PDB file of C-alpha atoms and ligand atoms in Angstrom:
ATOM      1  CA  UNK A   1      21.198  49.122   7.749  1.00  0.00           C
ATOM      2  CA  UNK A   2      22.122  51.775   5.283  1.00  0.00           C
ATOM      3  CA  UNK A   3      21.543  49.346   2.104  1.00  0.00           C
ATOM      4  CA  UNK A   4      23.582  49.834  -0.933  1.00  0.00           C
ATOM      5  CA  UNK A   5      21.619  52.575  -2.824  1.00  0.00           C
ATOM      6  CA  UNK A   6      22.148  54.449   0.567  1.00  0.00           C
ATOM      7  CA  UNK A   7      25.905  54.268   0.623  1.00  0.00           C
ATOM      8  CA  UNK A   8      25.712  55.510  -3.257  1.00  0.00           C
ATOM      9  CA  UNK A   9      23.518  57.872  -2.417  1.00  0.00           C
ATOM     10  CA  UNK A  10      25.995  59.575  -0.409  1.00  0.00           C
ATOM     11  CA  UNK A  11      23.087  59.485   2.650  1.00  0.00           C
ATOM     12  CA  UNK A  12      24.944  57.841   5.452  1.00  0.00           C
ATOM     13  CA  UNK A  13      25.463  60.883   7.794  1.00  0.00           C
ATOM     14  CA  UNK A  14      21.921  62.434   6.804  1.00  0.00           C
ATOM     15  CA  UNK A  15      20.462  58.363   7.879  1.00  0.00           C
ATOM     16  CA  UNK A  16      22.060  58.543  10.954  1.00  0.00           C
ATOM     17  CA  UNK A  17      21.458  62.232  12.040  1.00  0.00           C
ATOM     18  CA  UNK A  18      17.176  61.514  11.480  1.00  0.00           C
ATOM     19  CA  UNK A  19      17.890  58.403  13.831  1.00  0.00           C
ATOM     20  CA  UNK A  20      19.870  60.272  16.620  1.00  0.00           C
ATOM     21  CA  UNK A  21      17.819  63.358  16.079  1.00  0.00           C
ATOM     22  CA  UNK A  22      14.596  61.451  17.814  1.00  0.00           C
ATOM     23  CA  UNK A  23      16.448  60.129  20.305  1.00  0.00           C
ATOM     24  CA  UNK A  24      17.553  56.866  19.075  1.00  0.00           C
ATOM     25  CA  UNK A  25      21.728  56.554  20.574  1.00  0.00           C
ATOM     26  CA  UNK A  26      24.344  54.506  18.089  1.00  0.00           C
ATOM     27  CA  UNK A  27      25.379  51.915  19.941  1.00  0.00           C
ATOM     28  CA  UNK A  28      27.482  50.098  17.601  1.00  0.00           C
ATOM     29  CA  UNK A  29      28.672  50.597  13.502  1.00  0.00           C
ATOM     30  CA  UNK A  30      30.556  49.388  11.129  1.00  0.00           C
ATOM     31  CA  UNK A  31      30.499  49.216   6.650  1.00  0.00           C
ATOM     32  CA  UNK A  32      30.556  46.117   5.395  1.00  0.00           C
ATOM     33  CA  UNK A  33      30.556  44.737   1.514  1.00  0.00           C
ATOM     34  CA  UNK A  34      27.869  41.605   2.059  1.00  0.00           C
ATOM     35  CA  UNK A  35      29.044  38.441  -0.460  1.00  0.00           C
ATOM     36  CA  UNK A  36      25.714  37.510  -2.405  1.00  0.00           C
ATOM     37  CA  UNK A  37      25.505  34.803   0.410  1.00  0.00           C
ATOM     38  CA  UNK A  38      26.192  36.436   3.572  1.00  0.00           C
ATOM     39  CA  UNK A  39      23.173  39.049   1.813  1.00  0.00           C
ATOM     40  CA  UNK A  40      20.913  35.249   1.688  1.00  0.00           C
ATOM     41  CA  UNK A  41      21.841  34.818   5.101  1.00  0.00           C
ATOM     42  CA  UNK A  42      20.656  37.898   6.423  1.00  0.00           C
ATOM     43  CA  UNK A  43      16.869  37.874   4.464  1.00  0.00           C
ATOM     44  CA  UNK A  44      17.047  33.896   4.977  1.00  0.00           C
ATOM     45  CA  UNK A  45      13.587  34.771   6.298  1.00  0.00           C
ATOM     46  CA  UNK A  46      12.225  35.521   2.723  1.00  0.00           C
ATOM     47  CA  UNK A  47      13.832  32.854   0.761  1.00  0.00           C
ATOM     48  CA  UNK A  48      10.599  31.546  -0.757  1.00  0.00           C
ATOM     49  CA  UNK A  49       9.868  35.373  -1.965  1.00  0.00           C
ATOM     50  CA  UNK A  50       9.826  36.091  -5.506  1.00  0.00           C
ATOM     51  CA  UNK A  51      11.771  38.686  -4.907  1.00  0.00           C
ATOM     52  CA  UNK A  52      14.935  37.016  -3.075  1.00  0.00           C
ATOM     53  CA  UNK A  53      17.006  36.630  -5.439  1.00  0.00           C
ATOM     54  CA  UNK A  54      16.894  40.266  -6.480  1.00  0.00           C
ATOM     55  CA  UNK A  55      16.768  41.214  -3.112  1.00  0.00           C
ATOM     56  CA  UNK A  56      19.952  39.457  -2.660  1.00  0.00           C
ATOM     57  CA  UNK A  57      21.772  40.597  -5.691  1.00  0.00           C
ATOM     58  CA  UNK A  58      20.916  43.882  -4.937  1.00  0.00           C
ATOM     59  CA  UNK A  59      22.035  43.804  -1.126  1.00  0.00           C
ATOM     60  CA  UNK A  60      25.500  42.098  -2.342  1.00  0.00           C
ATOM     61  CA  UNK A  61      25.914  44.925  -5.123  1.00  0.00           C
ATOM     62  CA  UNK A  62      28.125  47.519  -2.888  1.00  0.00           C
ATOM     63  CA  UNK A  63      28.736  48.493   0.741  1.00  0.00           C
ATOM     64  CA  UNK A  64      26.501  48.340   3.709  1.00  0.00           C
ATOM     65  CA  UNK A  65      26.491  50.442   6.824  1.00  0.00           C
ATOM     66  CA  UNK A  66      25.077  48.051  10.050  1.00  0.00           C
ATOM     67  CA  UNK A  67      23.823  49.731  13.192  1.00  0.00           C
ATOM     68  CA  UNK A  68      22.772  49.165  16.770  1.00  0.00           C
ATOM     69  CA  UNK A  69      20.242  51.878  17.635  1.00  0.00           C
ATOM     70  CA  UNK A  70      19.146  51.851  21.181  1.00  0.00           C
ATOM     71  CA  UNK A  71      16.210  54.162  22.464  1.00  0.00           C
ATOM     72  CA  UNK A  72      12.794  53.566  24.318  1.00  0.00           C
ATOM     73  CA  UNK A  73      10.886  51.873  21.382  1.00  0.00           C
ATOM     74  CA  UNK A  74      13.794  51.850  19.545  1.00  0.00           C
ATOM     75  CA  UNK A  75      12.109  49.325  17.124  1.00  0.00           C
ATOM     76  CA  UNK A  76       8.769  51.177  16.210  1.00  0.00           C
ATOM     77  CA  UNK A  77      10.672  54.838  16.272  1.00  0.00           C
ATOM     78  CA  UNK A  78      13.103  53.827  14.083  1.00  0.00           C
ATOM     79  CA  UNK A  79       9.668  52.155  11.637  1.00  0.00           C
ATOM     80  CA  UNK A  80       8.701  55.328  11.881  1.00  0.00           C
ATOM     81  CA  UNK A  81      11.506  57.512  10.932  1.00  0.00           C
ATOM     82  CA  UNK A  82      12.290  55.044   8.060  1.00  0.00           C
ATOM     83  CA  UNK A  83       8.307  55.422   6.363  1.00  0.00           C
ATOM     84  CA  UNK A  84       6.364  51.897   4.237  1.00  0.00           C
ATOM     85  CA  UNK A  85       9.041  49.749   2.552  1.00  0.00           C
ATOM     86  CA  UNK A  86       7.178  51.118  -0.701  1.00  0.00           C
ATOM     87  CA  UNK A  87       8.524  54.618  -1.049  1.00  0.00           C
ATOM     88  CA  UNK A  88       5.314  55.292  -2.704  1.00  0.00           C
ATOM     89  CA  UNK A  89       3.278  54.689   0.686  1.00  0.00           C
ATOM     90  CA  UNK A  90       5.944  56.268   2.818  1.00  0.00           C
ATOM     91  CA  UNK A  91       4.656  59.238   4.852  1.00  0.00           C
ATOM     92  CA  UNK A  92       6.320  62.911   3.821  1.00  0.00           C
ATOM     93  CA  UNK A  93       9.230  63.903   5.660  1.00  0.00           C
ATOM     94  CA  UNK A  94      10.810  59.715   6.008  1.00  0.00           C
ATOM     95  CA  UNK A  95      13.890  58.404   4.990  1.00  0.00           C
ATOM     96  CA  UNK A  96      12.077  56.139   1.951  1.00  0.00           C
ATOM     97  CA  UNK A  97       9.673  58.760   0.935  1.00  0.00           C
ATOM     98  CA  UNK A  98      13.217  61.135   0.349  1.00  0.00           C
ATOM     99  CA  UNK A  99      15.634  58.934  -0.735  1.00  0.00           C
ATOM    100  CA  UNK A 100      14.247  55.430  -1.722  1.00  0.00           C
ATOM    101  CA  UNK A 101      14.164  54.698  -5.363  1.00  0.00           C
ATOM    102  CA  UNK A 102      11.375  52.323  -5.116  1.00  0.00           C
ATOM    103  CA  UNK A 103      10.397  49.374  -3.158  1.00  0.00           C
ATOM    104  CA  UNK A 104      13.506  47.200  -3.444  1.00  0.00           C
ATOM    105  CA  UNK A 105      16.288  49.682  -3.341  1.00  0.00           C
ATOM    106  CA  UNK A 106      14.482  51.491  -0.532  1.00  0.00           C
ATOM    107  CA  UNK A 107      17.802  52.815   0.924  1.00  0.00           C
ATOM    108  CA  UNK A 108      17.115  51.691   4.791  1.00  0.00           C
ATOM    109  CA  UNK A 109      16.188  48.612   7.001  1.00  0.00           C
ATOM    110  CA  UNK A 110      15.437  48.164  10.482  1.00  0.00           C
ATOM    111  CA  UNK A 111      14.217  45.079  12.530  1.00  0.00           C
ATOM    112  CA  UNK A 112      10.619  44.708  12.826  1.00  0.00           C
ATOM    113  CA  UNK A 113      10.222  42.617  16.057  1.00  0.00           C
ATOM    114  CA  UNK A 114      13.472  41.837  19.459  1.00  0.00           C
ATOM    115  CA  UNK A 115      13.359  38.733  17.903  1.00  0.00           C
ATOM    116  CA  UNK A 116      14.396  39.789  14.453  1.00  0.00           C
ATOM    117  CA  UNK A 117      16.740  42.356  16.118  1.00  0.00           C
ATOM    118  CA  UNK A 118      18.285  39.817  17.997  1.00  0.00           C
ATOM    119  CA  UNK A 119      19.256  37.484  15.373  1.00  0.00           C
ATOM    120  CA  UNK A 120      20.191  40.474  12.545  1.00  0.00           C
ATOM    121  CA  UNK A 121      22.774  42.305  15.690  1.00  0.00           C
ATOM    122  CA  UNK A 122      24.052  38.601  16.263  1.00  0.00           C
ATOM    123  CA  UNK A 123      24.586  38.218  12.412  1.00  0.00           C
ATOM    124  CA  UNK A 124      27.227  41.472  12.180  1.00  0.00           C
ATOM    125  CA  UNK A 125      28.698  42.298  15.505  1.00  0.00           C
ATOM    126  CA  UNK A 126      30.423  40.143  18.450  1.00  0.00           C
ATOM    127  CA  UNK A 127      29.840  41.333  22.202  1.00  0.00           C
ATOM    128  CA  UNK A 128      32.947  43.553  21.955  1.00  0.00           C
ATOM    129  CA  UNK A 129      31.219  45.540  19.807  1.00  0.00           C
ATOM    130  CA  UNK A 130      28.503  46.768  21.175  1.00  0.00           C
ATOM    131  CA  UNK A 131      29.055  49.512  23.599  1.00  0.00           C
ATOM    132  CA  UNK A 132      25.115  49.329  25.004  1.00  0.00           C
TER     133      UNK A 132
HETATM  134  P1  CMP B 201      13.400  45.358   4.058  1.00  0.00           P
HETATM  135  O1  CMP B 201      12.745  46.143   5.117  1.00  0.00           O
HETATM  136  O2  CMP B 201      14.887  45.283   4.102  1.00  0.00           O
HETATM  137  O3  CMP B 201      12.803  43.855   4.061  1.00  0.00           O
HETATM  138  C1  CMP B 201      12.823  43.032   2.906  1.00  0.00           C
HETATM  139  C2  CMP B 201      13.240  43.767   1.675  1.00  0.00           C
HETATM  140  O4  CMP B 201      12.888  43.146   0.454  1.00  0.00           O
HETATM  141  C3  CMP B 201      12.524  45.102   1.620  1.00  0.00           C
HETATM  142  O5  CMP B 201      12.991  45.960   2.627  1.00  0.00           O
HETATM  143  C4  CMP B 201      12.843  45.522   0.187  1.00  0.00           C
HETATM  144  O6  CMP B 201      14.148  46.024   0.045  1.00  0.00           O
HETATM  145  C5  CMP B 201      12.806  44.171  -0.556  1.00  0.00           C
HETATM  146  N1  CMP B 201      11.630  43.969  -1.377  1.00  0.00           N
HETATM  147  C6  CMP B 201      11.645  43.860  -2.718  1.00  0.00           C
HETATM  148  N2  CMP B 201      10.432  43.644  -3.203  1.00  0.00           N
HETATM  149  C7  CMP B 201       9.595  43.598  -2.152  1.00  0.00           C
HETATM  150  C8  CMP B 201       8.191  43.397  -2.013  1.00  0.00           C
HETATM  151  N3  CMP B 201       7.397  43.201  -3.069  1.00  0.00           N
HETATM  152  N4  CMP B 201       7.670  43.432  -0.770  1.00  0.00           N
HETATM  153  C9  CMP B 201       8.483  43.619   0.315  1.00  0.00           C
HETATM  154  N5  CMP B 201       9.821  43.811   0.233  1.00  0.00           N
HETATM  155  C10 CMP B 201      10.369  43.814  -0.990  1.00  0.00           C
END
């Protein structure tokens, strides 16, 4: 996901390109403006975090770019290209440690396990949409 600082940020091509420049294919994309509730569906995972609520607010705040990335290791590559949630930790030359303003608006995420990936493709795109 391109979160909402991204889409401000005017970064959407430049997320993509570092994603298919390591090999990682699109597979299926759309924008989409999240309702503060569809954004607590989606992190439903960290509801008892201090930070949901923010997290959620901030998510909800303007548009959203969703992905399917498909690639050998897709999952850990695309970890890897995105840098530590905390742009302060992220490794030179990631997407956080350029464009992240700090740990909450931290301009990408990406599924951190197939299970997570399953339920987060499930949660924005139907079969037809996913040209895998
Ligand atoms: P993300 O990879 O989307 O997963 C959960 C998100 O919560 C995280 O990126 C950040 O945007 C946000 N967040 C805000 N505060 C924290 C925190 N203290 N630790 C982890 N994630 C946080």
């Amino acid at each position: 996901i391109v979160k909402p600082d991204g889409t401000e940020k005017n970064v959407i091509g430049e997320v993509i390109s570092r994603f298919e420049k390591k090999g990682l294919r699109v597979i299926a994309l759309k924008m989409v403006k999240l309702t503060k509730k569809n954004a607590e569906g989606f992190y439903v995972v960290h509801k008892e975090r201090p930070f949901y609520g923010d997290l959620t607010d901030f998510m909800s705040r303007g548009p959203v770019v969703v992905m399917v990335l498909e690639g050998d290791n897709a999952i850990s590559k695309v970890r890897e290209i995105m840098g530590a949630t905390n742009p302060d930790d992220a490794a030179e030359g990631t997407i956080r440690k350029d464009y992240a303003s700090n740990i909450e608006e931290n301009t990408v995420h990406g599924s951190d396990s197939p299970e997570s990936a399953d339920f987060e493709i499930n949660y924005f795109f139907n079969a037809l949409e996913i040209n895998g």
